[in-house]
Amino acid sequence: MTPNPAIMRSVEQLGYRVTVGDVASQAGLNVAEANQGLLALASDAGGHLQVAETGDIVYQFPQNFRTILRNKYLQLRLQEWWKKIWGVLFYLIRISFGILLIASIALITITIIIIMTAANSDRDGDNRSSSSGGFNFFFFPDLFWYFSPDYYGEERRRERRENSEFNFLESVFSFLFGDGNPNAKLEERRWREIGIVIRNNQGAVVAEQIAPYLDNLGEKYQQEYEDYMLPVLVRFNGKPQVSPEGQMVYYFPELQVQASKKLRQPVDPYLDENLWRFSAASSGQIMLSAGLGVVNIVGALILGSLLKGGEIAAQIGGLVGFVQGIYWLLLAYGIGFLGIPLARYFWIKWRNGKIATRNRERLERARILGNADDTLQQKIDFARQFAGEKVIGKEDLIYSSDRDLLEQEFEQVKKQNLLGDG
């Protein structure tokens, strides 16, 4: 069984000595999953179990447990190796779209020049010279301005670094496909923040304290019965309690047990989803990419009109014949280069509208909690009766798997004798 990365991160963040409740609240994991994962990690990484008089268990891990696992598991070594390889491959994929754009423009431009030159070669020498000179003067400055040496000069490079962390080739990929889902780990963040809220309230909460982090609370009657708390209870092994007034509160015994005393962790008042961005590239880089896309599609349309019928390609052959064969591929690339960002722009607007609505709903629930009325405050006060923290220190231990059994039995007898003398 490969160790859970979230559990491994939590163990490191919590100082290598943890309880199931520590890990479950820190990583937002199901209590049963955290328990099973810690047992597996302790077995594989040379961790030790420490048992308190109350029966609570603390897991102690060596600080080099990742090295131990890496030496033990070929799969972990392969994952780390592949992560490095994929980083290089993905970078090459990202810059390939910019390279293809430049190659497409260059290929179209050279083909047009060859066709125009061949067409003009049949005319009078003076007309050919005049026509050729006029074409070059008009076309090259407009098309290749972005590829001039000045564009890669030190001053221009400094300007791009100040405005964006992307180079030109990376910005083309960002213009086409964006920069990934800004909420890729939303569920992980949601449950981690819920776990922190429960831990900050010493393991006892009311539904209104959790609602700002949830979505899809259900119909009105379901919200009144607080059905949306069921997944939270299942995940963190919580228990409901009913007040004399018939109000529901919830406490989580496993999350009240800690390996060490911890300060309250800061947490946002509600789960705030990040809006999607069209691109993290600078506005200048976006305009440059779009401008080159327009140049590419216009050039492809001009080339298509010159290649119409196929006679010129058959007559000239060579590069022109080759371009004739892949023309539809060049045209499709040109259309896609502008069509994909355009479609993505409208999709992002629609998606951000949905996100803004969910954020607004969660913010309203947070405001209700922040302006608690007497009824809600009474409910919170009742929940505090079930709040508590149990810190398992070394003086509370009766057994530790990293110590000799005879030594532990001797200390246990000594402890009993001291209690007897007292």
XYZ file of C-alpha atoms in Angstrom:
422
model
C 0.000 0.000 0.000
C 1.519 3.302 -1.100
C 1.475 5.928 1.697
C -1.054 8.731 1.394
C 0.755 11.981 0.409
C -1.727 14.094 2.388
C -0.989 12.106 5.556
C 2.752 12.391 4.983
C 2.497 16.182 4.590
C 0.374 16.461 7.724
C 2.847 14.429 9.776
C 5.661 16.774 8.712
C 3.603 19.915 9.375
C 2.577 18.675 12.830
C 6.089 17.857 14.012
C 6.210 14.090 13.389
C 4.138 13.267 16.505
C 0.420 13.082 15.775
C -2.920 11.585 16.664
C -5.607 10.470 14.255
C -7.550 13.629 15.090
C -4.526 15.817 14.356
C -4.119 14.359 10.869
C -7.843 14.197 10.087
C -8.354 17.884 10.912
C -5.086 19.054 9.330
C -5.611 17.210 6.032
C -9.416 17.169 6.031
C -9.415 13.370 5.756
C -12.002 10.862 6.828
C -11.149 9.713 10.373
C -11.171 6.054 9.348
C -8.939 6.836 6.355
C -6.539 8.813 8.533
C -6.398 5.973 11.071
C -5.692 3.344 8.450
C -3.171 5.572 6.678
C -1.254 6.301 9.882
C -1.070 2.612 10.742
C 0.258 1.827 7.268
C 2.740 4.716 7.382
C 4.003 3.719 10.835
C 4.505 0.145 9.655
C 6.363 1.149 6.495
C 8.382 4.104 7.795
C 9.508 2.784 11.173
C 7.006 4.797 13.178
C 6.114 3.999 16.777
C 2.810 3.715 18.611
C 2.416 5.401 21.965
C -0.582 4.430 24.091
C -1.971 6.670 26.829
C -3.753 5.506 29.969
C -7.022 6.604 28.378
C -6.434 4.237 25.465
C -5.713 7.045 23.008
C -2.910 6.391 20.515
C -0.164 8.748 19.407
C 2.030 8.043 16.370
C 5.695 9.048 16.513
C 7.623 9.163 13.219
C 11.332 9.638 12.481
C 12.124 12.892 10.693
C 13.719 10.985 7.808
C 10.661 8.814 7.192
C 10.452 9.943 3.551
C 13.982 8.648 2.952
C 13.055 5.352 4.577
C 9.999 5.049 2.339
C 11.949 6.056 -0.763
C 14.490 3.321 -0.128
C 11.753 0.806 0.542
C 9.318 1.526 -2.262
C 10.363 1.409 -5.888
C 7.010 3.012 -6.765
C 7.825 6.139 -4.746
C 11.207 6.452 -6.444
C 9.559 6.063 -9.837
C 6.963 8.698 -8.937
C 9.648 11.193 -7.989
C 11.603 10.368 -11.146
C 8.513 10.730 -13.332
C 7.617 14.025 -11.652
C 10.968 15.457 -12.742
C 10.691 14.008 -16.253
C 7.109 15.218 -16.647
C 8.156 18.720 -15.614
C 10.588 18.828 -18.540
C 8.128 17.203 -20.967
C 5.290 19.525 -20.010
C 7.525 22.551 -20.463
C 8.407 21.331 -23.958
C 4.707 20.835 -24.690
C 3.943 24.351 -23.488
C 6.535 26.038 -25.663
C 5.740 23.816 -28.678
C 2.564 25.790 -29.424
C 4.522 29.016 -29.712
C 7.093 27.291 -31.898
C 4.318 25.894 -34.115
C 2.799 29.366 -34.432
C 6.105 30.868 -35.557
C 6.755 27.921 -37.884
C 3.274 28.229 -39.395
C 3.664 31.950 -40.059
C 7.158 31.447 -41.496
C 6.046 28.569 -43.736
C 3.036 30.487 -45.038
C 5.123 33.613 -45.623
C 7.907 31.799 -47.495
C 5.378 29.933 -49.647
C 3.593 33.171 -50.554
C 6.930 34.766 -51.457
C 7.856 31.802 -53.680
C 4.494 31.910 -55.456
C 4.611 35.678 -55.928
C 8.200 35.505 -57.176
C 7.329 32.739 -59.642
C 4.311 34.683 -60.874
C 6.328 37.860 -61.349
C 9.191 36.078 -63.125
C 7.080 35.890 -66.298
C 6.618 39.648 -66.426
C 8.855 42.404 -67.674
C 12.090 42.870 -65.680
C 11.192 46.394 -64.582
C 7.703 45.386 -63.561
C 9.075 42.313 -61.737
C 11.597 44.414 -59.829
C 9.001 47.057 -58.931
C 6.372 44.539 -57.922
C 8.795 42.438 -55.897
C 10.232 45.467 -54.085
C 6.785 46.768 -53.215
C 5.679 43.418 -51.816
C 8.736 42.992 -49.641
C 8.537 46.516 -48.267
C 4.885 46.096 -47.291
C 4.901 42.566 -45.971
C 8.093 42.023 -44.037
C 7.911 44.948 -41.608
C 4.323 44.092 -40.624
C 4.859 40.364 -40.220
C 8.329 40.190 -38.713
C 8.270 43.205 -36.434
C 7.790 40.883 -33.464
C 10.818 38.832 -34.506
C 13.161 41.783 -34.812
C 16.399 41.741 -32.770
C 15.059 44.619 -30.698
C 12.258 42.412 -29.388
C 14.806 40.166 -27.695
C 16.954 43.074 -26.538
C 17.862 43.510 -22.876
C 15.461 46.421 -22.368
C 12.521 44.523 -23.839
C 13.390 41.391 -21.815
C 13.509 43.460 -18.621
C 10.113 44.935 -19.446
C 8.612 41.474 -19.981
C 10.067 40.163 -16.690
C 8.497 43.066 -14.813
C 5.100 42.482 -16.374
C 4.956 38.698 -16.457
C 6.847 35.614 -15.374
C 6.242 33.997 -18.775
C 8.482 34.192 -21.781
C 6.876 34.550 -25.210
C 6.606 30.824 -25.963
C 5.034 30.121 -22.561
C 2.603 33.005 -22.969
C 1.290 31.470 -26.215
C 0.287 28.314 -24.349
C -1.290 30.415 -21.593
C -3.226 32.409 -24.216
C -4.514 29.203 -25.802
C -5.320 27.023 -22.801
C -5.047 29.174 -19.703
C -3.101 28.179 -16.622
C -5.073 25.358 -15.067
C -7.987 25.085 -12.672
C -7.531 27.599 -9.815
C -9.751 25.369 -7.659
C -8.167 22.028 -8.536
C -7.855 21.134 -4.831
C -11.112 22.728 -3.738
C -12.480 19.647 -1.963
C -9.222 19.119 -0.119
C -9.265 22.772 0.962
C -12.951 22.575 1.928
C -12.479 19.636 4.299
C -9.229 20.977 5.687
C -10.905 24.268 6.605
C -13.869 22.428 8.137
C -11.430 20.336 10.180
C -9.658 23.498 11.374
C -12.976 25.115 12.360
C -13.897 22.052 14.421
C -10.457 21.919 16.044
C -10.483 25.691 16.779
C -13.808 25.190 18.576
C -12.351 22.329 20.621
C -14.258 19.670 18.734
C -17.807 20.976 19.257
C -19.703 23.088 16.712
C -23.125 24.047 15.456
C -24.259 23.638 11.855
C -24.104 27.391 11.220
C -20.343 27.315 11.836
C -19.851 24.688 9.127
C -22.410 25.898 6.542
C -20.138 28.679 5.134
C -17.804 25.955 3.827
C -20.432 23.745 2.157
C -22.409 23.801 -1.076
C -25.773 22.333 -2.040
C -27.405 22.515 1.368
C -30.606 21.135 -0.097
C -34.180 22.308 0.075
C -35.488 24.556 2.838
C -36.803 21.683 4.943
C -33.472 19.848 4.581
C -31.641 22.921 5.838
C -33.983 23.166 8.809
C -33.203 19.574 9.730
C -29.492 20.218 9.031
C -29.177 17.217 6.726
C -26.092 18.819 5.173
C -24.156 17.990 8.354
C -24.380 14.244 7.704
C -21.289 14.096 5.415
C -19.326 16.053 8.042
C -20.384 13.636 10.790
C -19.454 10.647 8.665
C -16.086 12.071 7.652
C -14.926 13.104 11.127
C -16.878 10.502 13.136
C -19.014 13.147 14.804
C -21.914 12.729 17.221
C -25.058 14.879 17.400
C -26.553 16.152 20.642
C -29.929 17.775 21.220
C -30.349 20.683 23.601
C -33.364 21.024 25.944
C -34.748 23.521 23.425
C -34.528 20.931 20.661
C -31.478 22.427 18.952
C -28.806 20.226 17.378
C -25.111 20.523 18.107
C -22.251 18.283 17.060
C -19.043 17.139 18.718
C -16.143 15.097 17.422
C -14.267 13.087 20.081
C -11.356 12.022 17.828
C -10.623 15.633 16.871
C -10.416 16.595 20.549
C -7.351 14.377 21.100
C -3.988 16.004 20.309
C -0.376 14.867 20.470
C 0.685 18.349 21.601
C -0.912 21.636 22.553
C -1.604 23.713 19.454
C -2.622 27.307 18.931
C -5.768 28.196 17.029
C -5.115 28.065 13.308
C -6.241 30.985 11.153
C -9.051 30.080 8.769
C -11.144 32.086 6.329
C -14.692 32.848 7.531
C -16.076 31.039 4.469
C -14.842 28.952 1.559
C -13.927 31.461 -1.124
C -13.485 29.872 -4.558
C -10.963 31.512 -6.850
C -12.241 32.970 -10.099
C -10.845 31.587 -13.335
C -8.381 33.819 -15.192
C -8.213 33.946 -18.941
C -4.428 33.986 -18.775
C -1.665 34.765 -16.322
C 0.380 36.287 -19.158
C 0.662 40.049 -19.323
C -1.766 42.055 -21.439
C 1.042 42.807 -23.887
C 1.827 39.120 -24.306
C -1.850 38.321 -24.812
C -2.153 41.013 -27.481
C 1.017 39.754 -29.132
C -0.287 36.183 -29.239
C -3.668 37.292 -30.576
C -2.006 39.559 -33.154
C 0.205 36.762 -34.417
C -2.841 34.518 -34.536
C -4.577 37.048 -36.775
C -1.467 37.319 -38.967
C -1.391 33.534 -39.212
C -5.043 33.127 -40.241
C -4.915 36.056 -42.697
C -1.770 34.616 -44.243
C -3.421 31.197 -44.499
C -6.440 32.704 -46.302
C -4.188 34.610 -48.729
C -2.190 31.451 -49.352
C -5.402 29.511 -49.948
C -6.470 31.945 -52.642
C -3.062 31.612 -54.352
C -3.141 27.805 -54.194
C -6.684 27.627 -55.481
C -7.074 25.071 -58.230
C -3.694 23.445 -57.546
C -2.092 24.518 -60.841
C 0.563 26.728 -59.196
C 1.562 23.997 -56.735
C 1.826 21.468 -59.551
C 3.895 23.876 -61.629
C 6.339 24.996 -58.928
C 6.426 21.810 -56.820
C 8.952 21.523 -53.980
C 7.991 23.454 -50.858
C 4.859 24.850 -52.488
C 3.674 21.357 -53.313
C 4.341 20.263 -49.764
C 2.398 23.219 -48.341
C -0.437 22.457 -50.758
C -0.645 18.989 -49.192
C -0.839 20.286 -45.598
C -2.780 23.469 -46.320
C -5.946 22.355 -44.531
C -3.866 21.478 -41.494
C -2.364 24.967 -41.493
C -5.801 26.533 -41.890
C -7.268 24.384 -39.097
C -4.413 25.380 -36.793
C -4.992 29.048 -37.584
C -8.734 28.806 -36.890
C -8.160 26.816 -33.707
C -5.507 29.240 -32.482
C -8.107 32.009 -32.336
C -11.219 29.880 -31.840
C -10.054 28.051 -28.704
C -9.257 31.224 -26.679
C -12.507 32.842 -27.864
C -14.604 29.855 -26.758
C -12.644 29.690 -23.497
C -13.306 33.378 -22.831
C -17.084 32.900 -22.896
C -16.816 29.625 -20.934
C -14.796 31.393 -18.222
C -17.403 34.171 -17.973
C -20.141 31.555 -17.494
C -18.065 29.573 -14.998
C -17.098 32.643 -12.973
C -20.767 33.599 -12.749
C -21.483 30.246 -11.082
C -18.510 30.647 -8.752
C -19.560 34.182 -7.784
C -23.040 32.915 -6.910
C -21.658 30.149 -4.671
C -19.235 32.549 -2.989
C -22.068 34.988 -2.355
C -24.237 32.277 -0.775
C -21.424 31.114 1.508
C -20.623 34.718 2.449
C -24.257 35.265 3.474
C -24.075 32.226 5.751
C -20.855 33.583 7.277
C -22.580 36.915 7.933
C -25.455 35.162 9.684
C -22.909 33.505 11.961
C -21.049 36.790 12.507
C -24.304 38.528 13.501
C -25.661 35.678 15.589
C -29.054 36.315 17.153
C -30.020 35.158 20.646
C -31.253 31.786 19.432
C -28.050 30.999 17.551
C -25.892 32.263 20.416
C -27.794 30.008 22.815
C -27.113 27.106 20.482
C -23.382 27.916 20.349
C -23.230 28.152 24.145
C -24.803 24.703 24.419
C -22.209 23.284 22.003
C -19.409 24.597 24.222
C -20.523 22.190 26.943
C -19.156 19.382 24.767
C -15.946 21.193 23.837
C -12.697 19.859 25.167
C -9.052 19.169 24.429
C -7.083 16.140 25.465
C -3.338 16.562 24.999
C -1.377 13.298 25.209
C 1.986 14.106 26.734
C 4.802 11.667 27.399
C 3.811 11.509 31.059
C 0.439 10.074 30.016
C 1.911 7.113 28.150
C 1.773 3.550 29.447
C 3.292 1.932 26.360
C 5.520 2.884 23.478
C 6.595 0.492 20.749
C 10.070 2.035 20.539
C 11.036 1.083 24.089
C 11.990 -2.182 25.705
C 8.993 -4.055 27.155
C 10.787 -4.932 30.419
C 11.723 -1.268 30.885
C 8.110 -0.240 30.461
C 6.868 -2.888 32.882
C 9.443 -1.725 35.452
C 8.342 1.885 35.105
C 4.694 0.835 35.368
C 5.364 -1.042 38.626
C 7.374 1.913 39.937
C 4.525 4.252 39.089
C 2.019 2.001 40.891
C 4.277 1.835 43.967
C 4.550 5.610 44.080
C 0.771 5.873 43.885
C 0.484 3.305 46.679
C 2.875 5.229 48.929
C 0.871 8.310 48.289
